Amino acid sequence: MRRHTSSGVILILLASTFFGLSGPLAKVLMEAGLHPLEVTWLRVAGSGLLLTCAAIPAIRRAFRERQRLPVAGLIGFGLAAIAGVQAFYFLAVARLPVGVALLLEFTGPILVVAWIRWVRHTRLPRAALTGALLSLAGLAFVVDIWTGLRLDALGLLAGAAAAACQAGYFLAGETLTNKVSTPVLLSFGFGVGVLALAPLAQPWNMDWTVLSHRVSLGGFDFTAVVILAALIVFTGLAYATGLPALRMLSAAVAGGMAYTEVVVAAIAAWILLGESLTPSQMFGGLLVIVGVFTAQRAVAVKNSDTDTPPTADAPLTTESRVVP
């Protein structure tokens, strides 16, 4: 069991790293002339194509064995975890400072903890909530939230919706990965996401010649289509490593550890884009890491509970587990 959850920790950190590295790549494409929603659609469409090709054997097996797929769950996952979180985030960015929008989106793990505690009525290790709150506080320093702070009602609502969709990614992913294989889930989810984002991104009106432009990244020149290819691969890897982690970790723990994405994105922007890091941002990064380490302790609590054999006086029941 310890090896199982340790693999989950590694996978969720890998997923956060791939998500974090995607940020600077997407920014380069936007600076080349693509609208944020166009970049998002290309990212989802390309990653969906790769993941669907990889999922063909699993899809064939599912139909051959006449598996009952949770169609409503797959559609909901595609709408929330693939399309919704990105569309609402970009709407928030259009009306709020980027740091505020990012902070609102990453209240998602706090919503996960609240849902599990008060809706599922499941007792959680204190480390899970403490770690998430520490990481959220660190995130406020990383994004420098107090610089240029302004409020906009629609922007705040969009940010809250992005947080709800992010929470849906962890909660729905935790449930669906126990009902359907990860390749099938990703294939159907990205398919729904592509269709949902198309009316917003309007790829039929996109200036496709932008992809032939030369762009700079990390001091080197590339064609924009090369950066897009890297973005597609990183996005596919992020989802392909993040969802299997939800089979090994609870949604609350995985959400708390996902804050490493912001730290990776800040470091990647510093190295690849030349964006400077202030002392307060460095402090925030350290605080996020402390929060992630604290949340990881919840895994140890889960391990100690599951590694303790039941006795005649204390039989192991569903209620005795710390996390679902």
Coordinates of C-alpha atoms in Angstrom, one line a residue:
M1 CA 0.0 0.0 0.0
R2 CA 2.8 2.4 0.8
R3 CA 4.4 1.7 -2.6
H4 CA 1.0 2.3 -4.2
T5 CA 0.5 5.7 -2.6
S6 CA 4.1 6.7 -3.2
S7 CA 3.5 6.1 -6.9
G8 CA 0.5 8.3 -6.6
V9 CA 2.5 11.1 -5.1
I10 CA 5.1 10.9 -7.9
L11 CA 2.4 10.9 -10.5
I12 CA 0.6 13.9 -9.2
L13 CA 3.9 15.8 -8.9
L14 CA 4.8 14.9 -12.5
A15 CA 1.3 16.0 -13.6
S16 CA 1.8 19.4 -11.8
T17 CA 5.2 19.7 -13.5
F18 CA 3.8 19.1 -16.9
F19 CA 0.9 21.6 -16.3
G20 CA 3.4 24.2 -15.0
L21 CA 5.7 23.8 -18.0
S22 CA 2.7 24.3 -20.3
G23 CA 2.2 27.9 -19.1
P24 CA 5.2 29.6 -20.7
L25 CA 4.7 27.6 -23.9
A26 CA 1.1 28.9 -24.1
K27 CA 2.2 32.5 -23.4
V28 CA 4.7 32.4 -26.3
L29 CA 1.9 31.3 -28.7
M30 CA -0.3 34.1 -27.4
E31 CA 2.4 36.6 -27.9
A32 CA 2.8 35.3 -31.4
G33 CA -0.7 36.4 -32.2
L34 CA -3.1 33.7 -31.1
H35 CA -6.1 34.4 -28.8
P36 CA -6.0 32.6 -25.4
L37 CA -9.1 30.6 -26.3
E38 CA -7.5 29.6 -29.7
V39 CA -4.4 28.3 -27.9
T40 CA -6.7 26.4 -25.5
W41 CA -8.7 24.8 -28.3
L42 CA -5.5 23.8 -30.2
R43 CA -4.1 22.4 -27.0
V44 CA -7.2 20.4 -26.2
A45 CA -7.7 19.2 -29.8
G46 CA -4.1 18.1 -30.2
S47 CA -3.8 16.4 -26.9
G48 CA -7.2 14.8 -27.4
L49 CA -6.0 13.4 -30.7
L50 CA -2.9 11.9 -29.2
L51 CA -4.7 10.5 -26.2
T52 CA -7.5 9.0 -28.4
C53 CA -4.9 7.2 -30.6
A54 CA -3.3 5.8 -27.5
A55 CA -6.7 4.8 -26.2
I56 CA -7.8 2.8 -29.3
P57 CA -7.0 -0.6 -27.7
A58 CA -8.8 0.2 -24.5
I59 CA -11.8 1.6 -26.4
R60 CA -12.0 -1.6 -28.5
R61 CA -11.8 -3.7 -25.4
A62 CA -14.6 -1.7 -23.7
F63 CA -16.9 -2.2 -26.7
R64 CA -15.9 -5.9 -27.2
E65 CA -16.7 -6.6 -23.6
R66 CA -19.8 -4.5 -23.7
Q67 CA -18.8 -2.4 -20.7
R68 CA -21.4 0.0 -19.4
L69 CA -19.7 3.4 -19.7
P70 CA -20.8 6.2 -17.3
V71 CA -21.9 8.4 -20.2
A72 CA -23.2 11.3 -18.0
G73 CA -20.0 11.2 -15.9
L74 CA -17.8 11.3 -19.0
I75 CA -19.7 14.3 -20.5
G76 CA -19.6 16.1 -17.2
F77 CA -15.8 15.4 -16.9
G78 CA -15.2 16.8 -20.4
L79 CA -17.3 19.9 -19.7
A80 CA -15.9 20.7 -16.3
A81 CA -12.3 19.3 -16.1
I82 CA -11.3 19.9 -19.7
A83 CA -13.4 22.8 -21.1
G84 CA -14.9 24.6 -18.2
V85 CA -11.8 25.1 -16.0
Q86 CA -9.9 26.7 -18.9
A87 CA -12.7 28.8 -20.4
F88 CA -13.8 30.2 -17.1
Y89 CA -10.1 30.9 -16.2
F90 CA -9.6 32.9 -19.3
L91 CA -12.8 34.9 -18.8
A92 CA -11.6 35.7 -15.3
V93 CA -8.2 36.8 -16.7
A94 CA -9.9 39.1 -19.1
R95 CA -11.6 41.0 -16.2
L96 CA -9.2 40.5 -13.3
P97 CA -5.4 40.6 -12.8
V98 CA -3.8 37.3 -13.7
G99 CA -2.7 36.7 -10.2
V100 CA -6.1 37.1 -8.7
A101 CA -7.7 34.9 -11.4
L102 CA -5.1 32.2 -10.7
L103 CA -5.7 32.4 -6.9
L104 CA -9.4 32.1 -7.4
E105 CA -9.0 29.0 -9.6
F106 CA -6.7 27.3 -7.1
T107 CA -9.3 27.6 -4.4
G108 CA -10.4 24.4 -6.1
P109 CA -8.6 22.1 -3.7
I110 CA -10.2 23.9 -0.7
L111 CA -13.6 23.2 -2.3
V112 CA -12.5 19.5 -2.6
V113 CA -11.8 19.3 1.1
A114 CA -15.1 21.0 1.9
W115 CA -17.0 18.7 -0.3
I116 CA -15.5 15.5 1.1
R117 CA -15.9 16.7 4.7
W118 CA -19.4 18.2 4.6
V119 CA -21.1 16.5 1.7
R120 CA -19.6 13.0 1.8
H121 CA -19.3 13.3 5.6
T122 CA -15.8 11.7 5.5
R123 CA -13.2 12.5 8.1
L124 CA -10.0 13.9 6.7
P125 CA -6.5 14.1 8.2
R126 CA -5.8 17.6 9.5
A127 CA -2.7 17.6 7.3
A128 CA -4.8 17.6 4.2
L129 CA -6.6 20.8 5.0
T130 CA -3.5 22.4 6.6
G131 CA -1.4 21.7 3.6
A132 CA -4.0 23.1 1.2
L133 CA -4.4 26.3 3.2
L134 CA -0.6 26.8 3.4
S135 CA -0.2 26.3 -0.3
L136 CA -3.1 28.7 -1.0
A137 CA -1.3 31.3 1.2
G138 CA 2.0 30.7 -0.6
L139 CA 0.2 31.1 -3.9
A140 CA -0.9 34.6 -2.9
F141 CA 2.7 35.5 -2.6
V142 CA 3.8 33.7 -5.8
V143 CA 1.1 35.6 -8.0
D144 CA 1.7 38.8 -6.1
I145 CA -2.0 39.2 -5.6
W146 CA -1.9 42.7 -3.9
T147 CA -0.3 44.3 -7.0
G148 CA -2.9 46.1 -9.1
L149 CA -5.8 44.5 -7.2
R150 CA -9.2 45.4 -8.6
L151 CA -12.5 43.7 -8.3
D152 CA -15.0 42.9 -11.0
A153 CA -18.2 41.0 -10.3
L154 CA -18.3 38.9 -13.5
G155 CA -14.5 38.2 -13.2
L156 CA -15.0 37.0 -9.6
L157 CA -17.9 34.7 -10.7
A158 CA -15.8 33.3 -13.5
G159 CA -12.9 32.7 -11.2
A160 CA -15.2 30.9 -8.7
A161 CA -16.6 28.8 -11.6
A162 CA -13.0 27.9 -12.6
A163 CA -12.4 26.8 -9.0
A164 CA -15.5 24.7 -9.1
C165 CA -14.5 23.1 -12.4
Q166 CA -11.0 22.4 -11.0
A167 CA -12.6 20.7 -7.9
G168 CA -14.7 18.7 -10.3
Y169 CA -11.5 17.5 -12.0
F170 CA -10.3 16.0 -8.8
L171 CA -13.6 14.7 -7.5
A172 CA -14.9 13.3 -10.8
G173 CA -11.5 12.0 -11.7
E174 CA -11.3 10.1 -8.4
T175 CA -14.7 8.5 -9.0
L176 CA -14.5 7.8 -12.7
T177 CA -11.1 6.3 -12.7
N178 CA -12.6 3.5 -10.6
K179 CA -15.4 2.9 -13.2
V180 CA -13.6 3.3 -16.5
S181 CA -10.0 3.0 -17.7
T182 CA -7.9 6.2 -17.8
P183 CA -7.4 6.0 -21.6
V184 CA -11.1 5.8 -22.2
L185 CA -11.9 8.6 -19.8
L186 CA -9.3 10.9 -21.4
S187 CA -10.4 10.1 -24.9
F188 CA -14.1 10.8 -24.2
G189 CA -13.4 13.8 -21.9
F190 CA -11.2 15.5 -24.5
G191 CA -13.7 14.8 -27.2
V192 CA -16.4 16.6 -25.2
G193 CA -14.0 19.4 -24.4
V194 CA -13.0 20.1 -28.0
L195 CA -16.7 20.3 -29.0
A196 CA -17.6 22.5 -26.0
L197 CA -14.7 25.0 -26.7
A198 CA -15.2 25.2 -30.5
P199 CA -18.0 27.8 -30.4
L200 CA -15.9 30.0 -28.1
A201 CA -12.6 29.6 -29.8
Q202 CA -14.0 29.6 -33.4
P203 CA -11.1 27.7 -35.0
W204 CA -12.6 28.2 -38.4
N205 CA -11.8 31.9 -38.1
M206 CA -8.3 31.4 -36.7
D207 CA -5.3 32.9 -38.5
W208 CA -3.4 29.6 -39.0
T209 CA -0.4 31.4 -40.6
V210 CA 0.6 32.4 -37.1
L211 CA 1.9 28.9 -36.5
S212 CA 4.6 29.5 -39.1
H213 CA 5.9 32.6 -37.3
R214 CA 9.3 32.5 -35.6
V215 CA 9.2 32.8 -31.8
S216 CA 11.8 33.0 -29.0
L217 CA 11.9 30.7 -26.0
G218 CA 14.8 30.4 -23.6
G219 CA 17.1 32.3 -25.9
F220 CA 16.4 30.0 -28.9
D221 CA 14.3 30.6 -32.0
F222 CA 11.6 28.1 -32.9
T223 CA 8.7 28.0 -35.3
A224 CA 5.4 28.5 -33.4
V225 CA 4.1 25.1 -34.5
V226 CA 7.0 23.4 -32.7
I227 CA 6.0 25.2 -29.5
L228 CA 2.4 24.1 -30.1
A229 CA 3.6 20.5 -30.5
A230 CA 5.5 20.7 -27.2
L231 CA 2.4 22.2 -25.5
I232 CA 0.2 19.4 -26.8
V233 CA 2.6 16.7 -25.6
F234 CA 3.0 18.3 -22.1
T235 CA -0.8 18.7 -21.8
G236 CA -1.4 15.0 -22.7
L237 CA 1.3 13.9 -20.3
A238 CA -0.2 16.1 -17.5
Y239 CA -3.6 14.4 -17.8
A240 CA -2.2 11.0 -18.4
T241 CA -0.2 11.1 -15.2
G242 CA -2.6 13.1 -13.1
L243 CA -5.7 10.9 -13.5
P244 CA -4.0 7.6 -12.5
A245 CA -2.7 9.3 -9.4
L246 CA -6.4 9.8 -8.3
R247 CA -6.7 6.0 -8.2
M248 CA -4.0 6.0 -5.5
L249 CA -4.6 9.2 -3.6
S250 CA -7.7 10.9 -2.3
A251 CA -9.0 13.9 -4.2
A252 CA -8.2 16.1 -1.2
V253 CA -4.5 15.0 -1.0
A254 CA -4.0 15.2 -4.8
G255 CA -5.6 18.7 -4.9
G256 CA -3.3 19.9 -2.1
M257 CA -0.2 18.7 -3.9
A258 CA -1.3 20.2 -7.2
Y259 CA -0.2 23.6 -6.0
T260 CA 3.3 22.7 -7.2
E261 CA 2.1 23.6 -10.7
V262 CA 2.2 27.3 -9.9
V263 CA 5.8 27.1 -8.5
V264 CA 6.9 25.1 -11.6
A265 CA 5.2 27.7 -13.9
A266 CA 7.0 30.6 -12.1
I267 CA 10.4 28.9 -12.3
A268 CA 9.8 27.9 -15.9
A269 CA 8.8 31.5 -16.8
W270 CA 12.0 32.8 -15.1
I271 CA 14.2 30.4 -17.0
L272 CA 12.4 30.4 -20.4
L273 CA 10.8 33.8 -20.6
G274 CA 13.2 35.9 -18.4
E275 CA 10.5 36.9 -16.0
S276 CA 12.0 37.8 -12.7
L277 CA 11.1 36.4 -9.3
T278 CA 10.8 38.8 -6.3
P279 CA 11.9 37.8 -2.8
S280 CA 8.2 37.6 -1.8
Q281 CA 7.5 35.2 -4.7
M282 CA 10.4 33.0 -3.7
F283 CA 9.0 33.0 -0.1
G284 CA 5.6 32.1 -1.5
G285 CA 7.2 29.2 -3.5
L286 CA 8.8 27.8 -0.3
L287 CA 5.4 28.1 1.5
V288 CA 3.7 26.2 -1.3
I289 CA 6.3 23.5 -1.0
V290 CA 5.8 23.3 2.8
G291 CA 2.1 23.0 2.1
V292 CA 2.6 20.2 -0.3
F293 CA 4.8 18.4 2.1
T294 CA 2.2 18.8 4.8
A295 CA -0.5 17.5 2.5
Q296 CA 1.7 14.5 1.7
R297 CA 1.6 13.6 5.4
A298 CA -2.0 12.8 4.9
V299 CA -0.8 10.0 2.6
A300 CA 1.3 8.7 5.5
V301 CA -1.8 8.8 7.8
K302 CA -3.7 6.8 5.2
N303 CA -0.9 4.3 4.9
S304 CA -0.6 3.8 8.7
D305 CA -4.4 3.2 8.9
T306 CA -4.5 0.8 6.0
D307 CA -1.3 -1.0 7.1
T308 CA -2.7 -1.8 10.5
P309 CA -4.4 -5.2 10.4
P310 CA -7.9 -5.4 11.8
T311 CA -8.5 -7.3 15.0
A312 CA -11.5 -9.1 16.4
D313 CA -12.1 -6.2 18.8
A314 CA -11.7 -3.5 16.0
P315 CA -12.8 -4.8 12.6
L316 CA -11.9 -2.7 9.6
T317 CA -15.0 -1.0 8.3
T318 CA -15.6 1.7 5.7
E319 CA -16.0 4.3 8.3
S320 CA -12.6 3.5 9.8
R321 CA -10.8 4.8 6.7
V322 CA -9.4 8.3 6.8
V323 CA -10.1 9.1 3.2
P324 CA -12.3 7.4 0.7

